[in-house]
Amino acid sequence: MNPIKTRVLEINPYDLDQDILRIAAETILSGALVAFPTETVYGLGANALDEAAVARIFIAKKRPANDPVILHIADLAQLADIAQDIPDHAYELMDIFWPGPLTLILKKHPNIPLNVTSGGDTIAVRMPSHPLALALIKQAAVPIGAPSANLFSHPSPTTAQHVLKDLDGRIDLILDGGSTDIGLESTILDLSTPIPRILRPGGISMETIAAFLPDLSFEPKYLQEGERIEAPGNFTKHYSPHAPITVYEGVQHQQVIAKILTDAQAATQIGQHVGILLMDCDKEAFDGVDISIALMGRSLEDMAHKLFAAFRQFDAQNVDQIFVAAPPKTGIGLAIWDRLVRASEGNIQHITT
Ligand code: TXA
Ligand code: MG
């Protein structure tokens, strides 16, 4: 594709500049692409009712056509144009969790261009809570189709600088509204089948949703690219930094850390540059070892917020290997664990006593 001039416009999400909003909405309505922050990660937006505009998303991201796009709305009234046969429990969940990081899979409306759903008969839809995202959708007055604003299989962007690194010259406009709050993508919940299923753990925890949907199931499937896609988006290789990742999992946290230390020292001795993702409290164990560290803070929420930026940091530092201790699979830990499994292509070391 011929390079496009990518504009970056800074905008304060809590004091929205109406001129910038107008420019961004006009850009969307002209069929061009606008990256914008949501509470999860930055999205790459196009008018979801414009097939040619949606096609540009796939080209800009180098995304395969069999990976459908999430629609973003700002008002429940917009649902009538994009979904049909919406079950009652879907409305209950919208009432509880929207606006917010929950994406629902519903039966699609015939109006929706085929490339939005990759030819399927369901649609993914969410109402983001980020004030800039909501204002942009309202101003454009169309549903905005937006995958994460990264090149396909790269880590999702949590800042405008991440978007620019991946998509400079490939998209028209980036709205820089600062770093995103949650840092991992939305939870995807399939309500198009009799038993509701989580297809991707994310910003809202499984436990929180299960409180309202007791028969909720979660059966993650980690497929290789090219395999048949049952639930789209379940490629194993995803969110990946360049260096291979090893995820260390074990019941005894201190043993896990000790094993990472041993492996890091061994790799360093043969001249490798090792990057380790570490919670603040584990840092001391690595004092004096010649490695790069990405500090993940003190909580699972901190780790989610910092994870993708850490992958990009290690890319910039050209590390040879990345090590990380698996988080507990509770709360947002399940989503972190899912991203680590995909980014490491399932390279998990089980540490037993
Ligand atoms: O937090 C988020 O969800 C971010 C922000 C920008 O909203 N968006 C995001 O989009 O993560 P994306 O395209 O990177 O991931 C969307 C996932 C893909 O894996 C896609 O396969 C899946 O949603 N998806 C979309 N439509 C679907 C459908 N009809 N059925 C099942 N999965 C679907
Ligand atoms: Mg994505």
Coordinates of C-alpha atoms and ligand atoms in Angstrom, one line a residue:
M1 CA 0.0 0.0 0.0
N2 CA 1.1 3.6 -0.6
P3 CA 2.1 5.3 2.6
I4 CA -0.5 7.7 4.0
K5 CA 0.4 10.7 6.2
T6 CA -0.6 9.7 9.7
R7 CA -1.7 12.7 11.9
V8 CA -1.4 12.5 15.6
L9 CA -3.7 14.8 17.6
E10 CA -3.5 15.1 21.4
I11 CA -6.8 15.4 23.2
N12 CA -7.6 15.4 26.8
P13 CA -10.3 12.8 27.4
Y14 CA -11.7 14.7 30.4
D15 CA -11.9 18.1 28.6
L16 CA -12.7 17.1 25.0
D17 CA -11.7 19.5 22.3
Q18 CA -14.8 19.7 20.1
D19 CA -12.8 20.7 16.9
I20 CA -10.6 17.6 17.2
L21 CA -13.6 15.4 17.8
R22 CA -15.3 16.9 14.7
I23 CA -12.2 16.2 12.6
A24 CA -12.0 12.6 13.9
A25 CA -15.7 12.0 13.2
E26 CA -15.4 13.4 9.7
T27 CA -12.4 11.2 9.0
I28 CA -14.4 8.2 10.1
L29 CA -17.4 9.2 7.9
S30 CA -15.1 9.8 4.9
G31 CA -14.2 6.1 5.0
A32 CA -10.8 6.6 6.6
L33 CA -9.2 5.1 9.7
V34 CA -8.9 6.7 13.2
A35 CA -7.1 5.1 16.1
F36 CA -8.5 6.1 19.5
P37 CA -8.1 5.0 23.1
T38 CA -10.7 2.9 24.9
E39 CA -10.5 1.8 28.6
T40 CA -8.9 -1.5 27.5
V41 CA -6.5 -0.8 24.6
Y42 CA -6.3 1.5 21.6
G43 CA -8.8 0.6 18.8
L44 CA -8.4 1.2 15.0
G45 CA -11.8 2.6 14.0
A46 CA -13.7 2.6 10.8
N47 CA -17.4 3.2 9.9
A48 CA -18.8 -0.3 10.5
L49 CA -21.5 0.3 7.9
D50 CA -19.0 1.1 5.2
E51 CA -17.6 -2.1 3.7
A52 CA -14.7 -0.3 1.9
A53 CA -13.7 1.4 5.1
V54 CA -13.7 -1.9 7.1
A55 CA -11.6 -3.5 4.3
R56 CA -9.0 -0.8 5.0
I57 CA -8.7 -2.0 8.6
F58 CA -7.6 -5.4 7.4
I59 CA -5.1 -4.0 5.0
A60 CA -3.6 -1.5 7.6
K61 CA -3.2 -4.2 10.3
K62 CA -2.2 -7.0 7.8
R63 CA -5.0 -8.9 9.5
P64 CA -6.4 -12.1 8.0
A65 CA -9.9 -11.8 6.6
N66 CA -11.1 -14.7 8.8
D67 CA -10.7 -12.6 12.0
P68 CA -13.9 -10.5 12.5
V69 CA -14.1 -7.1 14.0
I70 CA -15.8 -5.8 17.2
L71 CA -18.4 -3.0 16.8
H72 CA -18.4 -0.2 19.2
I73 CA -21.6 1.7 20.1
A74 CA -22.4 4.6 22.3
D75 CA -26.1 4.2 22.7
L76 CA -28.4 1.1 23.1
A77 CA -30.6 2.5 20.3
Q78 CA -27.7 1.7 17.8
L79 CA -28.2 -2.0 18.5
A80 CA -31.3 -2.2 16.4
D81 CA -29.2 -1.6 13.2
I82 CA -26.5 -4.2 14.0
A83 CA -28.1 -7.1 15.9
Q84 CA -31.3 -9.1 16.0
D85 CA -33.1 -11.7 18.1
I86 CA -31.3 -10.3 21.2
P87 CA -32.0 -12.5 24.2
D88 CA -33.3 -11.0 27.5
H89 CA -30.2 -11.9 29.4
A90 CA -28.1 -9.9 27.0
Y91 CA -30.1 -6.8 27.9
E92 CA -29.6 -7.6 31.6
L93 CA -25.8 -7.9 31.1
M94 CA -25.7 -4.6 29.1
D95 CA -27.6 -2.9 31.9
I96 CA -25.0 -4.1 34.4
F97 CA -21.7 -4.0 32.5
W98 CA -22.1 -1.3 29.8
P99 CA -20.4 1.0 29.2
G100 CA -17.4 -1.2 29.9
P101 CA -15.0 -3.9 28.8
L102 CA -17.5 -6.6 27.9
T103 CA -18.1 -7.7 24.3
L104 CA -21.2 -9.6 23.5
I105 CA -21.6 -12.0 20.5
L106 CA -25.1 -11.7 19.2
K107 CA -27.0 -12.6 16.0
K108 CA -26.1 -10.2 13.3
H109 CA -28.4 -7.8 11.4
P110 CA -28.5 -8.3 7.6
N111 CA -27.3 -4.6 7.2
I112 CA -23.8 -5.4 8.5
P113 CA -21.2 -5.7 5.7
L114 CA -19.9 -9.2 5.3
N115 CA -16.3 -8.3 6.0
V116 CA -17.1 -7.1 9.6
T117 CA -18.1 -10.6 10.6
S118 CA -15.8 -12.5 8.3
G119 CA -18.9 -13.9 6.6
G120 CA -20.4 -15.3 9.9
D121 CA -23.9 -14.8 11.1
T122 CA -22.9 -13.3 14.5
I123 CA -21.6 -9.9 15.5
A124 CA -19.4 -8.8 18.4
V125 CA -20.5 -5.6 20.0
R126 CA -19.5 -3.5 23.0
M127 CA -20.1 0.0 24.5
P128 CA -16.7 1.3 25.7
S129 CA -16.6 3.4 28.9
H130 CA -13.7 5.7 27.8
P131 CA -15.1 9.2 27.5
L132 CA -13.2 9.9 24.3
A133 CA -14.3 6.7 22.6
L134 CA -17.9 7.3 23.6
A135 CA -17.8 11.0 22.4
L136 CA -16.2 9.9 19.0
I137 CA -18.9 7.3 18.4
K138 CA -21.7 9.8 19.3
Q139 CA -20.2 12.5 17.1
A140 CA -19.8 10.1 14.1
A141 CA -23.3 8.7 14.8
V142 CA -22.4 5.3 13.3
P143 CA -21.2 2.1 14.9
I144 CA -17.4 2.0 14.8
G145 CA -15.7 -1.2 13.9
A146 CA -12.4 -1.4 15.8
P147 CA -9.9 -4.1 16.4
S148 CA -6.9 -3.3 18.5
A149 CA -4.7 -0.8 16.7
N150 CA -1.6 -2.9 16.3
L151 CA -0.2 -4.9 13.4
F152 CA -1.6 -8.4 13.4
S153 CA 0.0 -10.7 16.0
H154 CA 1.9 -7.8 17.7
P155 CA 1.0 -6.8 21.3
S156 CA -2.1 -4.6 21.5
P157 CA -1.3 -0.9 22.0
T158 CA -1.9 0.8 25.3
T159 CA -0.5 4.2 24.2
A160 CA -0.7 6.4 21.1
Q161 CA 3.1 5.9 20.6
H162 CA 2.6 2.1 20.4
V163 CA 0.0 2.7 17.6
L164 CA 2.3 5.0 15.8
K165 CA 5.2 2.5 16.0
D166 CA 3.0 -0.2 14.3
L167 CA 0.8 1.8 11.9
D168 CA 2.6 5.0 11.0
G169 CA 2.0 5.6 7.2
R170 CA -0.8 3.0 7.2
I171 CA -3.7 5.0 8.9
D172 CA -5.0 8.5 8.7
L173 CA -5.4 9.7 12.3
I174 CA -4.4 8.8 15.8
L175 CA -6.1 10.5 18.8
D176 CA -3.6 10.6 21.6
G177 CA -5.7 10.5 24.8
G178 CA -2.9 9.1 27.0
S179 CA -2.3 5.5 28.2
T180 CA -5.3 3.1 28.5
D181 CA -6.5 2.2 32.0
I182 CA -7.0 -1.6 31.9
G183 CA -4.3 -2.5 29.4
L184 CA -5.8 -5.9 28.2
E185 CA -8.7 -6.3 25.8
S186 CA -12.4 -6.7 26.6
T187 CA -13.9 -10.0 27.8
I188 CA -15.8 -11.7 24.9
L189 CA -18.9 -13.5 25.9
D190 CA -20.9 -15.5 23.3
L191 CA -24.6 -15.2 23.8
S192 CA -25.5 -16.6 20.4
T193 CA -25.5 -20.2 21.7
P194 CA -27.8 -21.8 24.3
I195 CA -24.9 -22.0 26.9
P196 CA -23.1 -18.6 27.3
R197 CA -19.4 -19.1 26.7
I198 CA -16.4 -16.8 27.4
L199 CA -14.4 -16.8 24.2
R200 CA -11.7 -14.5 25.5
P201 CA -11.1 -13.6 29.1
G202 CA -10.5 -9.8 29.5
G203 CA -11.3 -6.6 31.4
I204 CA -14.3 -8.0 33.3
S205 CA -13.5 -11.2 35.2
M206 CA -15.2 -14.5 34.7
E207 CA -16.2 -14.6 38.4
T208 CA -18.0 -11.2 38.1
I209 CA -20.0 -12.4 35.0
A210 CA -20.7 -15.8 36.5
A211 CA -22.5 -14.1 39.4
F212 CA -25.2 -13.2 36.9
L213 CA -24.8 -16.2 34.5
P214 CA -24.4 -19.3 36.6
D215 CA -24.1 -21.8 33.7
L216 CA -21.2 -19.7 32.1
S217 CA -18.5 -21.8 30.5
F218 CA -14.9 -21.1 29.6
E219 CA -13.2 -23.5 27.2
P220 CA -10.1 -21.8 25.8
K221 CA -8.8 -23.3 22.6
Y222 CA -5.4 -22.3 21.4
L223 CA -5.2 -23.0 17.7
Q224 CA -2.3 -22.5 15.3
E225 CA -2.7 -20.1 12.4
G226 CA -4.2 -21.9 9.4
E227 CA -6.1 -24.4 11.5
R228 CA -9.9 -24.4 11.3
I229 CA -11.3 -21.5 13.4
E230 CA -14.2 -22.6 15.6
A231 CA -14.3 -19.5 17.7
P232 CA -12.5 -16.8 15.7
G233 CA -9.5 -15.1 17.3
N234 CA -8.2 -18.2 19.1
F235 CA -4.9 -18.3 17.3
T236 CA -2.2 -19.3 19.7
K237 CA 0.4 -16.9 18.3
H238 CA -0.9 -13.5 19.3
Y239 CA 0.2 -10.5 21.3
S240 CA 3.8 -11.6 20.7
P241 CA 7.0 -9.8 21.3
H242 CA 9.9 -10.9 19.0
A243 CA 11.8 -12.9 21.6
P244 CA 10.5 -16.3 22.7
I245 CA 8.8 -16.3 26.1
T246 CA 8.9 -19.0 28.8
V247 CA 6.0 -18.9 31.4
Y248 CA 6.9 -20.5 34.7
E249 CA 4.0 -22.0 36.7
G250 CA 4.1 -23.6 40.1
V251 CA 2.3 -23.8 43.4
Q252 CA 5.3 -22.5 45.4
H253 CA 6.0 -18.9 44.3
Q254 CA 9.5 -18.8 45.8
Q255 CA 10.5 -22.0 43.9
V256 CA 9.2 -20.5 40.6
I257 CA 11.3 -17.4 41.2
A258 CA 14.3 -19.5 42.1
K259 CA 14.0 -21.5 38.9
I260 CA 13.7 -18.3 36.8
L261 CA 16.8 -17.0 38.5
T262 CA 18.8 -20.2 37.7
D263 CA 17.6 -20.2 34.1
A264 CA 18.4 -16.5 33.7
Q265 CA 21.9 -16.9 35.1
A266 CA 22.5 -19.9 32.8
A267 CA 21.3 -17.9 29.7
T268 CA 23.4 -14.9 30.7
Q269 CA 26.5 -17.0 31.0
I270 CA 26.2 -18.1 27.4
G271 CA 25.9 -14.5 26.3
Q272 CA 22.1 -14.1 26.0
H273 CA 20.3 -10.9 26.9
V274 CA 17.4 -12.0 29.1
G275 CA 14.3 -9.9 29.9
I276 CA 12.2 -10.8 32.9
L277 CA 8.7 -9.5 33.8
L278 CA 8.7 -9.2 37.6
M279 CA 6.3 -8.1 40.3
D280 CA 7.9 -5.4 42.4
C281 CA 8.2 -7.7 45.4
D282 CA 10.2 -10.3 43.4
K283 CA 12.8 -7.8 42.2
E284 CA 15.3 -8.2 45.0
A285 CA 16.0 -11.8 44.1
F286 CA 17.6 -10.6 40.9
D287 CA 19.9 -8.0 42.3
G288 CA 23.3 -8.1 40.7
V289 CA 22.2 -10.3 37.8
D290 CA 22.9 -8.8 34.4
I291 CA 19.3 -8.9 32.9
S292 CA 16.7 -6.4 31.8
I293 CA 13.7 -6.1 34.0
A294 CA 10.2 -4.9 33.3
L295 CA 8.5 -4.1 36.7
M296 CA 4.8 -5.1 36.8
G297 CA 3.8 -3.3 39.9
R298 CA 2.1 -4.8 43.0
S299 CA -1.3 -6.2 41.8
L300 CA -2.8 -8.2 39.0
E301 CA -4.4 -4.9 37.8
D302 CA -1.0 -3.3 37.6
M303 CA 0.4 -6.3 35.7
A304 CA -2.5 -6.1 33.2
H305 CA -1.9 -2.4 32.7
K306 CA 1.8 -2.8 32.1
L307 CA 2.0 -6.2 30.2
F308 CA 1.9 -5.1 26.6
A309 CA 4.1 -2.1 27.1
A310 CA 6.7 -4.5 28.7
F311 CA 6.6 -6.7 25.6
R312 CA 7.3 -3.7 23.5
Q313 CA 10.1 -2.6 25.9
F314 CA 11.8 -5.9 25.4
D315 CA 11.4 -5.6 21.6
A316 CA 13.2 -2.2 21.8
Q317 CA 15.9 -3.7 24.0
N318 CA 16.4 -6.6 21.6
V319 CA 16.3 -9.3 24.3
D320 CA 16.9 -12.9 23.3
Q321 CA 14.6 -14.5 25.8
I322 CA 11.7 -13.4 28.1
F323 CA 10.8 -15.1 31.4
V324 CA 7.7 -14.6 33.4
A325 CA 6.0 -16.2 36.4
A326 CA 2.4 -17.1 35.7
P327 CA -0.1 -15.1 37.7
P328 CA -2.9 -16.8 39.6
K329 CA -5.9 -17.4 37.3
T330 CA -8.3 -15.4 39.4
G331 CA -9.9 -12.0 38.5
I332 CA -8.0 -10.3 35.7
G333 CA -5.2 -12.9 36.3
L334 CA -7.1 -15.3 33.9
A335 CA -6.8 -12.7 31.1
I336 CA -3.1 -12.1 31.8
W337 CA -2.5 -15.9 31.8
D338 CA -4.4 -16.2 28.5
R339 CA -2.2 -13.5 26.9
L340 CA 0.9 -15.1 28.2
V341 CA -0.1 -18.6 26.8
R342 CA -0.7 -17.0 23.4
A343 CA 2.4 -14.8 23.4
S344 CA 4.6 -17.8 24.5
E345 CA 2.8 -20.1 22.0
G346 CA 2.1 -22.4 25.0
N347 CA 5.7 -22.6 26.3
I348 CA 4.8 -23.2 29.9
Q349 CA 7.3 -24.8 32.4
H350 CA 5.6 -26.5 35.3
I351 CA 7.7 -26.2 38.5
T352 CA 7.1 -29.1 40.9
T353 CA 8.8 -29.8 44.2
Ligands
TXA1 O1 -11.0 -4.4 24.2 C1 -11.2 -4.7 23.1 O2 -12.0 -5.6 22.8 C2 -10.5 -4.0 22.0 C3 -10.9 -2.5 22.0 C4 -10.4 -1.7 20.8 O3 -12.3 -2.5 22.0 N1 -10.7 -4.6 20.7 C5 -10.1 -5.8 20.4 O4 -10.4 -6.1 19.1 O5 -9.5 -6.4 21.1 P1 -9.6 -7.3 18.3 O6 -10.1 -7.3 16.9 O7 -8.2 -7.1 18.5 O8 -10.1 -8.6 19.0 C6 -11.5 -8.9 18.8 C7 -11.7 -10.4 18.9 C8 -11.0 -11.1 17.7 O9 -10.2 -12.2 18.3 C9 -12.1 -11.6 16.9 O10 -11.9 -12.9 16.3 C10 -13.2 -11.8 17.9 O11 -13.1 -10.6 18.8 N2 -14.6 -11.6 17.3 C11 -15.1 -10.6 16.6 N3 -16.3 -10.9 16.1 C12 -16.6 -12.2 16.6 C13 -17.7 -13.1 16.4 N4 -18.7 -12.7 15.7 N5 -17.6 -14.3 17.0 C14 -16.5 -14.6 17.7 N6 -15.5 -13.8 17.9 C15 -15.5 -12.6 17.3
MG2 MG -6.3 -7.6 18.7

